[in-house]
Coordinates of C-alpha atoms and ligand atoms in Angstrom, one line a residue:
M121 CA 1.2 -25.5 -14.8
I122 CA 4.5 -24.3 -13.4
T123 CA 7.4 -25.9 -15.2
S124 CA 10.3 -27.6 -13.4
R125 CA 13.1 -25.3 -14.7
S126 CA 11.0 -22.3 -13.5
Q127 CA 10.8 -23.9 -10.1
Q128 CA 14.5 -24.7 -10.0
L129 CA 15.4 -21.2 -11.0
F130 CA 12.9 -19.6 -8.6
S131 CA 14.3 -21.5 -5.6
R132 CA 17.8 -20.4 -6.6
A133 CA 16.5 -16.8 -6.9
Q134 CA 15.1 -17.0 -3.4
N135 CA 18.6 -17.7 -2.1
C136 CA 19.9 -14.4 -3.3
M137 CA 16.9 -12.1 -3.9
P138 CA 14.2 -11.2 -1.4
G139 CA 11.1 -13.3 -2.3
G140 CA 13.1 -14.4 -5.4
V141 CA 12.0 -11.4 -7.4
N142 CA 13.0 -7.8 -8.1
S143 CA 9.5 -6.5 -7.8
P144 CA 6.9 -8.0 -5.4
V145 CA 3.9 -8.5 -7.8
R146 CA 6.1 -10.8 -10.0
A147 CA 6.2 -13.4 -7.2
F148 CA 2.7 -14.5 -8.2
K149 CA 1.9 -14.7 -4.4
S150 CA -1.8 -13.6 -4.8
V151 CA -2.5 -16.2 -7.5
G152 CA -1.3 -19.2 -5.5
T153 CA 1.4 -20.6 -7.6
D154 CA 5.2 -20.1 -8.1
P155 CA 6.2 -17.5 -10.6
L156 CA 7.2 -18.3 -14.2
I157 CA 10.7 -17.5 -15.2
M158 CA 10.7 -16.1 -18.7
K159 CA 13.4 -16.8 -21.2
K160 CA 12.3 -14.7 -24.2
A161 CA 9.5 -12.8 -25.8
K162 CA 8.4 -11.8 -29.3
G163 CA 5.4 -9.8 -30.4
A164 CA 2.4 -10.8 -28.2
R165 CA 4.1 -14.0 -27.0
M166 CA 6.4 -14.9 -24.1
Y167 CA 8.3 -18.1 -23.5
D168 CA 9.3 -19.5 -20.1
V169 CA 12.5 -21.3 -19.5
D170 CA 10.9 -24.6 -20.4
G171 CA 9.7 -23.3 -23.7
N172 CA 6.0 -23.0 -22.7
E173 CA 4.4 -20.3 -24.8
Y174 CA 2.0 -17.7 -23.5
V175 CA -0.1 -14.9 -25.0
D176 CA 1.1 -12.0 -22.9
Y177 CA -1.3 -9.4 -21.4
V178 CA 1.3 -8.0 -18.9
C179 CA 3.3 -6.3 -21.6
S180 CA 6.0 -5.5 -19.0
W181 CA 3.2 -3.8 -17.0
G182 CA 2.4 -1.4 -19.9
P183 CA 5.5 -0.2 -21.7
L184 CA 5.4 -2.7 -24.6
I185 CA 2.5 -1.2 -26.5
L186 CA 4.2 -2.3 -29.8
G187 CA 4.8 -5.8 -28.5
H188 CA 8.0 -7.6 -27.4
A189 CA 11.2 -7.1 -29.3
Y190 CA 9.7 -4.8 -31.9
P191 CA 12.3 -4.9 -34.7
E192 CA 12.6 -1.2 -35.3
V193 CA 12.9 -0.5 -31.6
I194 CA 15.6 -3.1 -31.2
D195 CA 17.5 -1.7 -34.2
S196 CA 17.3 1.8 -32.7
I197 CA 18.6 0.5 -29.3
C198 CA 21.4 -1.5 -31.0
E199 CA 22.5 1.5 -33.1
A200 CA 22.5 3.8 -30.0
V201 CA 24.6 1.4 -27.8
H202 CA 27.2 1.1 -30.5
H203 CA 27.9 4.8 -29.9
G204 CA 28.1 4.3 -26.1
T205 CA 25.5 3.5 -23.4
S206 CA 25.8 6.6 -21.3
Y207 CA 27.8 9.8 -21.5
G208 CA 26.9 11.5 -18.2
A209 CA 26.3 14.4 -20.4
T210 CA 23.4 15.5 -22.6
C211 CA 22.8 13.7 -25.9
E212 CA 20.8 14.9 -28.8
M213 CA 18.2 12.2 -28.4
E214 CA 17.1 13.3 -25.0
I215 CA 16.4 16.8 -26.3
E216 CA 14.4 15.2 -29.2
L217 CA 12.4 13.0 -26.9
A218 CA 11.7 15.9 -24.5
Q219 CA 10.4 18.0 -27.4
Q220 CA 8.3 15.1 -28.8
I221 CA 6.5 14.7 -25.5
C222 CA 6.1 18.5 -25.0
D223 CA 4.6 18.7 -28.5
A224 CA 2.2 15.8 -27.8
I225 CA 0.9 17.0 -24.4
P226 CA -0.2 20.7 -24.4
S227 CA 0.0 21.1 -20.6
V228 CA 3.7 20.1 -20.6
D229 CA 5.9 23.1 -21.4
K230 CA 9.1 21.5 -20.0
I231 CA 10.0 18.0 -18.9
R232 CA 12.7 16.3 -16.9
M233 CA 13.8 12.7 -17.7
V234 CA 14.5 10.3 -14.9
S235 CA 14.8 6.5 -14.7
S236 CA 11.5 5.2 -13.3
G237 CA 7.9 6.2 -12.6
T238 CA 8.6 6.3 -8.9
E239 CA 11.4 8.8 -9.4
A240 CA 9.2 10.9 -11.6
A241 CA 6.2 10.9 -9.2
M242 CA 8.3 11.6 -6.0
S243 CA 10.1 14.5 -7.8
A244 CA 6.9 16.0 -9.0
V245 CA 5.6 16.0 -5.5
R246 CA 8.8 17.6 -4.2
L247 CA 8.4 20.3 -6.9
A248 CA 4.8 20.9 -5.9
R249 CA 5.7 21.2 -2.3
A250 CA 8.5 23.7 -3.1
Y251 CA 6.3 25.7 -5.6
T252 CA 3.4 26.1 -3.1
G253 CA 5.4 26.1 0.1
R254 CA 3.0 23.5 1.5
D255 CA 3.7 20.0 2.8
K256 CA 0.5 17.9 2.6
I257 CA -0.5 15.9 -0.4
V258 CA -3.7 14.2 -1.4
K259 CA -3.7 10.8 -3.0
F260 CA -6.5 8.3 -3.6
E261 CA -6.9 4.9 -1.9
G262 CA -6.0 2.3 -4.5
C263 CA -4.0 4.5 -6.7
Y264 CA -0.3 3.7 -6.9
H265 CA 2.5 6.2 -7.7
G266 CA 5.6 4.1 -7.0
H267 CA 7.2 3.2 -3.8
A268 CA 8.4 6.5 -2.4
D269 CA 7.6 6.9 1.3
I270 CA 5.0 9.6 0.7
F271 CA 2.9 7.3 -1.4
L272 CA 2.9 4.1 0.7
I273 CA 0.2 5.4 3.0
K274 CA -3.2 4.0 3.8
A275 CA -6.0 6.1 5.1
G276 CA -6.1 6.2 8.9
S277 CA -9.3 5.9 10.7
G278 CA -11.6 8.5 9.1
M279 CA -10.4 10.1 6.0
L280 CA -9.7 13.5 7.5
T281 CA -6.7 12.5 9.7
G282 CA -3.2 11.9 8.4
G283 CA -2.6 8.5 7.0
V284 CA -0.8 5.6 8.8
P285 CA 2.1 4.0 7.1
T286 CA 1.3 1.0 5.0
S287 CA 4.9 -0.2 4.8
P288 CA 7.2 -0.4 7.8
G289 CA 10.1 2.0 7.4
V290 CA 7.8 4.9 6.6
P291 CA 8.0 7.4 9.5
L292 CA 4.7 8.4 11.1
K293 CA 5.7 12.0 10.5
T294 CA 5.9 11.3 6.8
A295 CA 2.6 9.4 6.7
E296 CA 0.8 12.3 8.4
Q297 CA 1.6 14.5 5.4
T298 CA -0.4 12.2 3.1
L299 CA -4.1 12.6 3.1
I300 CA -6.3 9.9 1.5
A301 CA -9.4 10.5 -0.6
Q302 CA -11.6 8.0 -2.4
Y303 CA -11.4 7.7 -6.1
N304 CA -14.5 9.1 -7.9
S305 CA -15.6 10.9 -4.7
L306 CA -15.2 14.7 -5.0
E307 CA -16.9 14.8 -1.6
S308 CA -14.0 13.1 0.0
V309 CA -11.6 15.5 -1.6
K310 CA -13.7 18.6 -0.5
E311 CA -13.7 17.3 3.1
L312 CA -9.9 17.1 3.1
F313 CA -9.6 20.6 1.7
D314 CA -12.2 21.9 4.2
Q315 CA -9.9 20.6 6.9
S316 CA -6.4 21.3 5.5
G317 CA -6.8 23.3 2.3
P318 CA -4.1 25.9 3.0
D319 CA -1.6 23.1 3.7
I320 CA -2.2 21.0 0.7
A321 CA 0.5 21.3 -2.0
C322 CA -1.0 19.0 -4.5
V323 CA -3.5 16.3 -5.5
I324 CA -1.9 13.4 -7.3
V325 CA -4.2 11.1 -9.3
E326 CA -4.2 8.4 -11.9
P327 CA -6.6 9.9 -14.4
V328 CA -7.6 6.3 -15.3
A329 CA -6.8 4.1 -12.3
G330 CA -4.8 1.0 -13.2
N331 CA -3.6 -0.2 -9.8
M332 CA -6.8 -1.4 -8.2
G333 CA -7.8 -3.3 -11.3
L334 CA -8.9 -0.8 -14.0
V335 CA -11.2 1.9 -12.6
L336 CA -12.5 4.6 -14.9
P337 CA -13.1 8.2 -13.7
H338 CA -16.7 9.1 -13.4
K339 CA -17.9 12.0 -15.5
G340 CA -16.9 15.3 -13.8
F341 CA -14.5 13.7 -11.4
L342 CA -11.3 14.9 -13.0
E343 CA -12.9 18.3 -13.9
G344 CA -13.8 18.6 -10.2
L345 CA -10.3 17.9 -9.1
R346 CA -9.1 20.7 -11.4
Q347 CA -11.6 23.1 -9.9
I348 CA -10.9 22.3 -6.3
T349 CA -7.1 22.5 -6.7
E350 CA -7.4 25.8 -8.5
L351 CA -9.7 27.2 -5.9
H352 CA -7.3 26.3 -3.1
G353 CA -4.0 27.2 -4.8
S354 CA -2.9 23.6 -4.9
L355 CA -1.4 21.8 -7.9
L356 CA -3.0 19.0 -9.8
I357 CA -0.7 16.2 -10.8
F358 CA -1.8 13.6 -13.3
D359 CA 0.2 10.4 -12.8
E360 CA 0.1 9.2 -16.5
V361 CA 2.8 6.5 -16.0
I362 CA 0.3 4.0 -17.3
T363 CA -2.0 6.1 -19.5
G364 CA 0.8 8.2 -21.1
F365 CA 0.6 7.3 -24.9
R366 CA -1.4 4.2 -24.0
L367 CA -4.9 5.5 -25.1
T368 CA -3.9 8.2 -27.5
Y369 CA -0.8 9.9 -28.8
G370 CA -0.4 12.0 -25.7
G371 CA -1.9 11.7 -22.2
Y372 CA -5.4 10.8 -21.0
Q373 CA -5.6 14.5 -20.3
N374 CA -5.7 15.1 -24.1
I375 CA -8.9 12.9 -24.2
A376 CA -10.4 14.5 -21.1
G377 CA -9.5 18.0 -22.2
I378 CA -8.0 18.8 -18.8
N379 CA -4.7 20.6 -18.1
P380 CA -3.0 19.4 -14.9
D381 CA -0.2 21.5 -13.6
L382 CA 2.3 18.6 -13.6
T383 CA 2.3 15.3 -15.4
V384 CA 4.2 12.1 -14.4
L385 CA 5.2 9.7 -17.2
G386 CA 7.0 6.4 -17.6
K387 CA 6.6 3.0 -19.2
I388 CA 5.7 3.6 -22.9
I389 CA 8.0 6.7 -23.2
G390 CA 10.9 4.3 -22.5
G391 CA 9.9 1.7 -25.1
G392 CA 10.8 -1.1 -22.7
L393 CA 13.9 0.5 -21.2
P394 CA 14.1 2.4 -17.9
V395 CA 12.6 5.8 -18.3
G396 CA 10.4 8.1 -16.2
A397 CA 9.7 11.8 -16.7
Y398 CA 7.9 14.7 -15.0
G399 CA 6.8 17.9 -16.7
G400 CA 4.3 20.7 -16.8
R401 CA 3.9 24.4 -16.6
E402 CA 7.0 26.4 -17.4
D403 CA 6.8 28.6 -14.3
I404 CA 6.7 25.4 -12.1
M405 CA 9.3 23.4 -14.0
E406 CA 11.7 26.4 -13.9
R407 CA 12.1 25.7 -10.2
V408 CA 13.9 22.4 -11.0
A409 CA 17.7 22.6 -10.6
P410 CA 19.8 23.8 -12.1
A411 CA 17.3 26.4 -13.5
G412 CA 15.8 26.7 -10.0
D413 CA 16.4 25.5 -6.5
V414 CA 14.5 22.2 -6.3
Y415 CA 17.1 19.5 -6.5
Q416 CA 16.7 16.3 -8.4
A417 CA 19.4 14.4 -10.3
G418 CA 20.1 11.0 -11.9
T419 CA 23.2 9.2 -13.2
L420 CA 21.4 7.5 -16.1
S421 CA 18.7 10.1 -16.8
G422 CA 18.4 10.5 -20.6
N423 CA 20.8 7.8 -21.5
P424 CA 21.1 7.2 -25.2
P425 CA 19.7 3.6 -25.6
A426 CA 16.6 4.4 -23.4
M427 CA 16.0 7.6 -25.4
A428 CA 16.4 5.8 -28.7
A429 CA 13.8 3.2 -27.6
G430 CA 11.4 5.9 -26.4
L431 CA 11.9 8.0 -29.5
K432 CA 11.3 5.1 -31.9
T433 CA 8.3 3.9 -30.0
L434 CA 6.7 7.3 -30.0
S435 CA 7.4 7.9 -33.6
I436 CA 5.8 4.6 -34.6
L437 CA 2.8 5.4 -32.4
K438 CA 2.5 8.8 -34.0
N439 CA 2.8 7.8 -37.6
R440 CA 0.9 4.5 -37.9
D441 CA -2.6 3.5 -37.1
C442 CA -1.6 1.9 -33.8
Y443 CA -4.4 3.4 -31.7
E444 CA -7.1 2.3 -34.1
K445 CA -5.8 -1.2 -34.1
L446 CA -5.5 -1.2 -30.3
E447 CA -9.0 0.2 -29.9
R448 CA -10.4 -2.5 -32.3
S449 CA -8.6 -5.4 -30.6
G450 CA -9.6 -4.1 -27.2
S451 CA -13.3 -3.7 -27.9
L452 CA -13.5 -7.0 -29.8
L453 CA -11.8 -9.0 -27.0
V454 CA -13.8 -7.3 -24.2
Q455 CA -17.1 -7.8 -26.0
Q456 CA -16.4 -11.5 -26.3
I457 CA -15.4 -11.8 -22.7
Q458 CA -18.6 -9.9 -21.7
D459 CA -20.7 -12.3 -23.9
I460 CA -19.1 -15.2 -22.0
L461 CA -19.8 -13.7 -18.6
K462 CA -23.4 -13.0 -19.6
T463 CA -24.0 -16.7 -19.9
R464 CA -22.6 -17.3 -16.5
G465 CA -24.8 -14.9 -14.5
I466 CA -23.4 -12.7 -11.8
G467 CA -20.0 -12.7 -10.0
C468 CA -17.8 -11.2 -12.7
S469 CA -17.5 -8.1 -14.9
V470 CA -15.0 -6.3 -17.1
N471 CA -13.8 -2.7 -16.7
S472 CA -12.1 -1.6 -19.9
T473 CA -11.0 1.3 -22.0
G474 CA -9.0 1.2 -25.3
S475 CA -6.3 -1.5 -24.9
M476 CA -6.6 -1.8 -21.1
F477 CA -9.0 -4.1 -19.2
T478 CA -9.5 -6.0 -16.0
V479 CA -11.7 -9.1 -15.4
L480 CA -13.2 -8.4 -11.9
F481 CA -14.6 -11.1 -9.7
S482 CA -17.2 -9.2 -7.9
D483 CA -21.0 -8.9 -8.4
Q484 CA -20.7 -5.2 -7.7
E485 CA -19.7 -2.5 -10.2
V486 CA -16.1 -1.7 -9.4
V487 CA -15.7 2.1 -9.2
D488 CA -13.3 2.7 -6.3
F489 CA -11.1 1.0 -3.7
K490 CA -14.1 0.0 -1.5
T491 CA -15.8 -1.8 -4.3
V492 CA -12.7 -3.5 -5.7
M493 CA -12.3 -4.9 -2.2
T494 CA -15.5 -6.9 -2.8
C495 CA -13.7 -9.0 -5.4
D496 CA -13.3 -12.7 -4.7
T497 CA -9.5 -13.0 -5.0
D498 CA -9.5 -16.7 -4.5
R499 CA -11.8 -17.0 -7.6
F500 CA -9.5 -14.7 -9.5
A501 CA -6.5 -16.9 -8.5
L502 CA -8.3 -20.0 -9.8
F503 CA -9.2 -18.2 -13.0
Y504 CA -5.6 -17.0 -13.4
R505 CA -4.1 -20.5 -13.0
E506 CA -6.7 -21.9 -15.5
L507 CA -5.7 -19.3 -18.0
L508 CA -2.0 -20.0 -17.4
N509 CA -2.5 -23.7 -18.0
Q510 CA -4.0 -22.8 -21.4
G511 CA -1.1 -20.5 -22.3
I512 CA -2.6 -17.1 -21.5
C513 CA -0.6 -14.9 -19.2
F514 CA -2.6 -12.2 -17.3
P515 CA -1.0 -9.9 -14.7
P516 CA -0.8 -12.1 -11.5
S517 CA -3.1 -10.0 -9.4
Q518 CA -6.7 -9.0 -9.3
Y519 CA -5.6 -5.4 -8.7
E520 CA -3.7 -4.9 -12.0
T521 CA -4.6 -4.1 -15.5
C522 CA -4.3 -6.3 -18.7
F523 CA -2.7 -4.6 -21.6
L524 CA -3.0 -5.4 -25.3
S525 CA -0.2 -4.5 -27.7
C526 CA -0.1 -3.7 -31.5
A527 CA 1.3 -7.2 -31.8
H528 CA -1.9 -9.0 -30.6
E529 CA -3.4 -10.6 -33.7
P530 CA -6.8 -12.3 -34.2
D531 CA -5.4 -15.7 -33.5
D532 CA -4.1 -14.4 -30.1
L533 CA -7.5 -13.1 -29.3
E534 CA -9.2 -16.3 -30.4
K535 CA -6.9 -18.4 -28.2
T536 CA -7.6 -16.0 -25.3
V537 CA -11.4 -16.1 -25.6
K538 CA -11.4 -19.9 -25.8
A539 CA -9.2 -20.1 -22.7
I540 CA -11.4 -17.6 -20.8
N541 CA -14.5 -19.5 -21.7
K542 CA -13.0 -22.7 -20.3
A543 CA -11.6 -21.0 -17.2
V544 CA -14.9 -19.3 -16.4
E545 CA -16.8 -22.6 -16.7
R546 CA -14.5 -23.9 -14.0
V547 CA -14.6 -20.9 -11.8
L548 CA -18.1 -19.5 -11.9
Ligands
KE4_672 P1 8.0 2.4 -11.6 O1 8.8 3.0 -10.5 O2 7.6 1.0 -11.3 O3 8.6 2.6 -13.0 O4 6.6 3.2 -11.8 C1 5.8 3.4 -10.6 C2 4.4 3.7 -11.0 C3 3.9 5.0 -11.0 N1 2.7 5.3 -11.3 C4 1.8 4.4 -11.8 C5 0.4 4.8 -12.2 C6 2.2 3.0 -11.9 O5 1.3 2.1 -12.4 C7 3.5 2.7 -11.5 C8 4.0 1.3 -11.6 N2 3.1 0.3 -12.0 C9 3.3 -1.1 -11.5 C10 2.2 -2.0 -11.9 N3 0.9 -1.5 -11.9 C11 4.7 -1.6 -11.9 C12 4.9 -3.1 -11.7 C13 5.6 -3.4 -10.5 O6 5.5 -2.7 -9.5 O7 6.4 -4.4 -10.6

């Protein structure tokens, strides 16, 4: 049920913003309804401009692991801004946050703060190219690393040729430098290295894929990437923008016991303010200007309020039993969704880990881009709108991941299960 004030504001937005949004997925295009315009949020709840209340599973696409407007985070931001919003010079808090992250993720010796995940991922690839002296990169179909040209590439015919641009504006010459492999297929990676090994600077991967719906790495997949890249002298980059501090106090790499050469971070480390970061082995990071010759810069990199939000968020995650609560809530909710789906027969499943899950409308197990493409997105759209009408706000796309926060309480989960039960009855 889209409310009238949302519609009024959305039509105004369309007069001055492309598609009426500042990021495409927010336009709700794939779920067949106009987007909601939000007015405020607190804990696990969001409120649109007409005062409709929603249990929120977007969590700003991952950053708000503590929940919306977490008092101690807000207090830290307020305290920081009273001393100025940006100095254009180093402040103590960015040193502190850098150290906290390096202490939490063993593979990260040094780290550079930037202002978005895209900036972090594109800078990590530039660094890998400089460090190896090679131009090609390998990414996986269905993985997303932000909107830099090098990442907006779909596999061309056959996986061994250079990609073709997905988005207009990406030069063919750029696209040809990006090779596309299939997630969970070491075979597809080996083939690319057989063809172009000496030219491949890096493999960049989401260790748990969150941008084609949630897809978990098969046993041995990530370890295989580590071996292949080592064998060929390429770098392994873990894009942990979603998974960084989401599943444990550190990266998914801490859980998997794998040391990538570079790690890309964002979302949670900014506590809801714009922060990205890339870090890794000292000998690689020392190539970044001004220590080295690989240029990268940013006006608001390391700004005090964003650092304050990130520092407070990480210190709360580190010192309280957040991950136990997130794990408990996640497995309880997913179990109840699976129980509902069992009564409905085929056509729907749940991929999940910790506080991340996606309800997938396919009768196949979703393990990569090819299988996620078997999802019935019309059914998902119907399911989505049914949930929305009952005050549950999932990410508006089949190809995204739901996030729980520490603020989701039993009554939020009960409300969600009831709504899903009703929505599934209508859809399946
Ligand atoms: P940003 O530039 O949006 O801060 O981060 C890009 C990025 C990089 N790597 C991964 C694994 C990511 O998931 C993202 C951004 N995630 C999307 C949603 N899945 C952000 C939401 C949006 O684009 O509006």
